[in-house]
PDB file of C-alpha atoms in Angstrom:
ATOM      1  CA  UNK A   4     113.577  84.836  49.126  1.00 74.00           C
ATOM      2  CA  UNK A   5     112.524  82.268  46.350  1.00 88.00           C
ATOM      3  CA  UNK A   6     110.593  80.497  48.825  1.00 92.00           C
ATOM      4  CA  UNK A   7     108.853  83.557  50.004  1.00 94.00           C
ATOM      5  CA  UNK A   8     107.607  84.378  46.385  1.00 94.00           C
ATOM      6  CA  UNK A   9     106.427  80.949  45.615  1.00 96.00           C
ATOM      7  CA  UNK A  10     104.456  80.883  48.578  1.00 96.00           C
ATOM      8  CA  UNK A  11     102.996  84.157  48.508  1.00 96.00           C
ATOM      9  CA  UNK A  12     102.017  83.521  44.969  1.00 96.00           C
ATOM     10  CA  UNK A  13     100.318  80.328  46.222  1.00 97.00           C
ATOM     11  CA  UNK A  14      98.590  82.384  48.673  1.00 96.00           C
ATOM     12  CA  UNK A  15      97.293  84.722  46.372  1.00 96.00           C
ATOM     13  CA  UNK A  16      96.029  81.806  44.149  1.00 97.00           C
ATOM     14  CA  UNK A  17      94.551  80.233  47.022  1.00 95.00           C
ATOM     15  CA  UNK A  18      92.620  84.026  47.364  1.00 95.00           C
ATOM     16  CA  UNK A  19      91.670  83.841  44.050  1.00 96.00           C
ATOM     17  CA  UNK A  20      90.203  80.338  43.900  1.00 94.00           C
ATOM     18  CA  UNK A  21      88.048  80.948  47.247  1.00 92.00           C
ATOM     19  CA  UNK A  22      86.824  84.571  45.948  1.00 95.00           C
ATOM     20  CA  UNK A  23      86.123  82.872  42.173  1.00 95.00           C
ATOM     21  CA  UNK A  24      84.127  79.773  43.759  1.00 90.00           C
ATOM     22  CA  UNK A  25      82.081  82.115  46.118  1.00 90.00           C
ATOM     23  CA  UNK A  26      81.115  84.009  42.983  1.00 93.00           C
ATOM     24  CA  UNK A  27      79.897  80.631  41.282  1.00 91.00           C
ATOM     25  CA  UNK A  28      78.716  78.641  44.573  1.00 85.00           C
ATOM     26  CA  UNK A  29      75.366  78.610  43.756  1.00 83.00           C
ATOM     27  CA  UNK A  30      75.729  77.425  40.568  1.00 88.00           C
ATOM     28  CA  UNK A  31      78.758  74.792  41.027  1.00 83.00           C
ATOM     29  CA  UNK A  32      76.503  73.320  44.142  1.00 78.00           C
ATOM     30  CA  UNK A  33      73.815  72.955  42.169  1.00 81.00           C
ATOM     31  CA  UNK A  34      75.466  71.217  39.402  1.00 83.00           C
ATOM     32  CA  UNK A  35      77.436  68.902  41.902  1.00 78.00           C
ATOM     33  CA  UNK A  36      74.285  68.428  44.275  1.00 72.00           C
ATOM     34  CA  UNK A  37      75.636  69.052  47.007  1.00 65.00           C
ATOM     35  CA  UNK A  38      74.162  68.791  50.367  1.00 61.00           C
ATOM     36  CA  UNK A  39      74.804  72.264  51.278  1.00 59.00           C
ATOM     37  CA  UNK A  40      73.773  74.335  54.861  1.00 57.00           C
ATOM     38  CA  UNK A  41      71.290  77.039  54.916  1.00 56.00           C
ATOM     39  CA  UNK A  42      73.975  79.681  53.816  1.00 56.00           C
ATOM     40  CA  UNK A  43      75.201  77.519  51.447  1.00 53.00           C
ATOM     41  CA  UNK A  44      78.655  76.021  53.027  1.00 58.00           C
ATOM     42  CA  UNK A  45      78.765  72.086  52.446  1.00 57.00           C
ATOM     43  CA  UNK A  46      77.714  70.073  55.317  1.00 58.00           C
ATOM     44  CA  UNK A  47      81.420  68.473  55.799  1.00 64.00           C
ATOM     45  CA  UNK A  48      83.499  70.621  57.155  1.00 70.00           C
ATOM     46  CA  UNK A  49      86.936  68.916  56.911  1.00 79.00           C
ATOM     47  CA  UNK A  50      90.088  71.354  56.009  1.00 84.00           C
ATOM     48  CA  UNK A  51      91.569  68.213  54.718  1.00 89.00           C
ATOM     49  CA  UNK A  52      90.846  69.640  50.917  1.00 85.00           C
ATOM     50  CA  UNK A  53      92.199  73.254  51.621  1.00 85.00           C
ATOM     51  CA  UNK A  54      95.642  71.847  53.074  1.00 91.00           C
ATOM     52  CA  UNK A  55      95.846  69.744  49.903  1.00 94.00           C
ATOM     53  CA  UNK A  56      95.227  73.001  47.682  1.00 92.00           C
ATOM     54  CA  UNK A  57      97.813  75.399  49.256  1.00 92.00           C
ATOM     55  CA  UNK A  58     100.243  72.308  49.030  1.00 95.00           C
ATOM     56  CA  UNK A  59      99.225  71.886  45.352  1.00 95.00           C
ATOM     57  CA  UNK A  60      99.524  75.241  44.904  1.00 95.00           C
ATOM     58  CA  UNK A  61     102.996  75.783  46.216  1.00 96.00           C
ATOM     59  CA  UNK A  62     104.056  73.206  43.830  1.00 96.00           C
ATOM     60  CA  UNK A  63     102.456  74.774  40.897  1.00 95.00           C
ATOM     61  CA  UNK A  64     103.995  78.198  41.996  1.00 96.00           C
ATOM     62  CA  UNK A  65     107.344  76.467  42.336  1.00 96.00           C
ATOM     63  CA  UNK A  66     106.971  75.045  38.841  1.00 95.00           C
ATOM     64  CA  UNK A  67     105.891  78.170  37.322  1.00 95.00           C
ATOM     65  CA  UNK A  68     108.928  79.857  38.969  1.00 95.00           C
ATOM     66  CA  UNK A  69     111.308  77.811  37.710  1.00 95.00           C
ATOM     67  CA  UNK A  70     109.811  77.773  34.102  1.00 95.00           C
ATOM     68  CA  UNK A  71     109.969  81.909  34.467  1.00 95.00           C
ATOM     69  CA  UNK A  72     113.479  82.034  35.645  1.00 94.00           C
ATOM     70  CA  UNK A  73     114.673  79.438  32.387  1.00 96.00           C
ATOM     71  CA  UNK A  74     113.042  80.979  29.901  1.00 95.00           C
ATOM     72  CA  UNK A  75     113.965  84.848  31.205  1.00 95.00           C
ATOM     73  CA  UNK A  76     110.178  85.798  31.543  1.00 95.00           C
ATOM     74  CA  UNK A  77     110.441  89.378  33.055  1.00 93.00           C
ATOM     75  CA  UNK A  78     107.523  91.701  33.739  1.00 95.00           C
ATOM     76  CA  UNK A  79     103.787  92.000  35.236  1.00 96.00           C
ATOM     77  CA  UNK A  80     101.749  91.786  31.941  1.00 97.00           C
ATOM     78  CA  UNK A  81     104.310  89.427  30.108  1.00 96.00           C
ATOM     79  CA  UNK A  82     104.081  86.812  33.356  1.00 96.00           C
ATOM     80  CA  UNK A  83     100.437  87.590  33.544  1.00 97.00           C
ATOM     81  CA  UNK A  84      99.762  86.674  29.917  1.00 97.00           C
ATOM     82  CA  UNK A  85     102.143  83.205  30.258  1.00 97.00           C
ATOM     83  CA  UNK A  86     100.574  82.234  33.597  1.00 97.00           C
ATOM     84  CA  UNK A  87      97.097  82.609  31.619  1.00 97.00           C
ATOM     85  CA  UNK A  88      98.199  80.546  28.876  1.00 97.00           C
ATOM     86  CA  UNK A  89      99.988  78.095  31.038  1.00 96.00           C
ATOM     87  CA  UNK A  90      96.473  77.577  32.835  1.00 96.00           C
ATOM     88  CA  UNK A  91      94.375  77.878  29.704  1.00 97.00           C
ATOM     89  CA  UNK A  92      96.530  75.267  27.573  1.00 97.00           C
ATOM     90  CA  UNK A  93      97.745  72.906  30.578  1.00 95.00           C
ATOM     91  CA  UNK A  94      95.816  72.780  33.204  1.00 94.00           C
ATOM     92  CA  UNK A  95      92.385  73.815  31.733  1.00 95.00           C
ATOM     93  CA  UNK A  96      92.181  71.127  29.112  1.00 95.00           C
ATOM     94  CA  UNK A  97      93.283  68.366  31.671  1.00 93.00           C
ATOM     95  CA  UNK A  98      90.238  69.428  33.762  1.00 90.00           C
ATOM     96  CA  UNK A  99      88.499  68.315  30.280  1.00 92.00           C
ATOM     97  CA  UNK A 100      89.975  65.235  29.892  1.00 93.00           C
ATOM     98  CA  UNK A 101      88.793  63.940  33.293  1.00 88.00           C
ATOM     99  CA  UNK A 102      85.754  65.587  33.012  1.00 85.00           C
ATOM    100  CA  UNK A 103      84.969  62.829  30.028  1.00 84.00           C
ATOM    101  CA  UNK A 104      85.901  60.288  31.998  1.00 88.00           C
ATOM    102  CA  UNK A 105      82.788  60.668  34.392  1.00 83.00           C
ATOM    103  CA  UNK A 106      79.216  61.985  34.874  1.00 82.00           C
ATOM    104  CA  UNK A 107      80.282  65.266  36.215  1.00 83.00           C
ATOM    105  CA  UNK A 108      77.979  68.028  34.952  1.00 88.00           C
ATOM    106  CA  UNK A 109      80.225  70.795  32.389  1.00 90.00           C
ATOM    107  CA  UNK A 110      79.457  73.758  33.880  1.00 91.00           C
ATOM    108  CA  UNK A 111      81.091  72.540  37.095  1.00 91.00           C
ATOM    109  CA  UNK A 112      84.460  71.267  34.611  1.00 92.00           C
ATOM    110  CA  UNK A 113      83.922  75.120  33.240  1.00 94.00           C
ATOM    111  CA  UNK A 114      84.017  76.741  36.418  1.00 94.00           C
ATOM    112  CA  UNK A 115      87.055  74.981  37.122  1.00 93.00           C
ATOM    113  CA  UNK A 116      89.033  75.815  33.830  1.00 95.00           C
ATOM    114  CA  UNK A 117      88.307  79.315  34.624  1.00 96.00           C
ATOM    115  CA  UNK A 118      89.845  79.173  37.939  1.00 96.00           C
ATOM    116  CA  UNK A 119      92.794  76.832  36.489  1.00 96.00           C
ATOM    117  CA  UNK A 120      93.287  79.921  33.967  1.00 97.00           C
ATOM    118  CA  UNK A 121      92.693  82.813  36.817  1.00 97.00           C
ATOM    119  CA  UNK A 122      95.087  81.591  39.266  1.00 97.00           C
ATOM    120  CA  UNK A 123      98.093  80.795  36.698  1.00 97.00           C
ATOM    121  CA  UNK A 124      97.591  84.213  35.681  1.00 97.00           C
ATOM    122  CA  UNK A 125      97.948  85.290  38.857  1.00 97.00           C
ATOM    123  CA  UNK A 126     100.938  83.081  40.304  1.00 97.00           C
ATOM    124  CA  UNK A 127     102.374  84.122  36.653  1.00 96.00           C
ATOM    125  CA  UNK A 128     102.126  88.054  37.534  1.00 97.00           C
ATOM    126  CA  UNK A 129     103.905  87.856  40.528  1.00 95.00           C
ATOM    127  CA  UNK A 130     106.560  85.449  39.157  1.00 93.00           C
ATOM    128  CA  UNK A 131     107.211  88.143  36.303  1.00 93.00           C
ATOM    129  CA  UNK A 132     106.838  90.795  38.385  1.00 90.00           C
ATOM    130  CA  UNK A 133     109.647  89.739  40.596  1.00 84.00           C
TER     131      UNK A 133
END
């Protein structure tokens, strides 16, 4: 059952991130330059990236999880608000750090925070809320 609610919270994540980056795709490929399609999909088309996400994710989930279960986090709102800090204090500021460390425009490190701090918040609802 544990493994059931890590992945579904990875799933949901996974939801998140695609819905949040359609909502900024014309902005982030315009920051990144990317070569993009007509309809704005990149030219490559290799699901090598996604794979790596959903596995990244599951590991986050997982981690989150256990942090939930050790520290008796119990609840919707009160997972919701940890997974949001978790992503805003951890994860957010790390996409800082190695955004410093090379030419990569902000608003595309920004975009990413925000997603780092939406899907915590999300994998952190469902952990409390189970």
């Amino acid at each position: 059952m544990e493994l059931m609610i890590v992945i579904a919270a990875a799933v949901l994540a996974w939801v998140v991130g695609a819905i949040w980056y359609r909502l900024n795709d014309r902005v982030y490929s315009n920051a990144s330059a990317l070569q993009v399609q007509n309809i704005g999909h990149p030219l490559s088309r290799s699901v090598t990236p996604y794979l790596l996400a959903g596995v990244a994710l599951v590991a986050i989930a997982a981690m989150i999880r256990i942090l939930y279960v050790r520290a008796g986090i119990d609840g919707v709102v009160p997972g919701l608000g940890w997974g949001a800090g978790i992503g805003a204090a951890i994860v957010a500021p790390w996409f800082f750090i190695t955004n410093t460390y090379s030419p990569r425009p902000m608003v595309m490190t920004l975009i990413d925070m925000g997603y780092a701090v939406l899907a915590c918040a999300v994998m952190g609802a469902i952990m409390g809320g189970v």
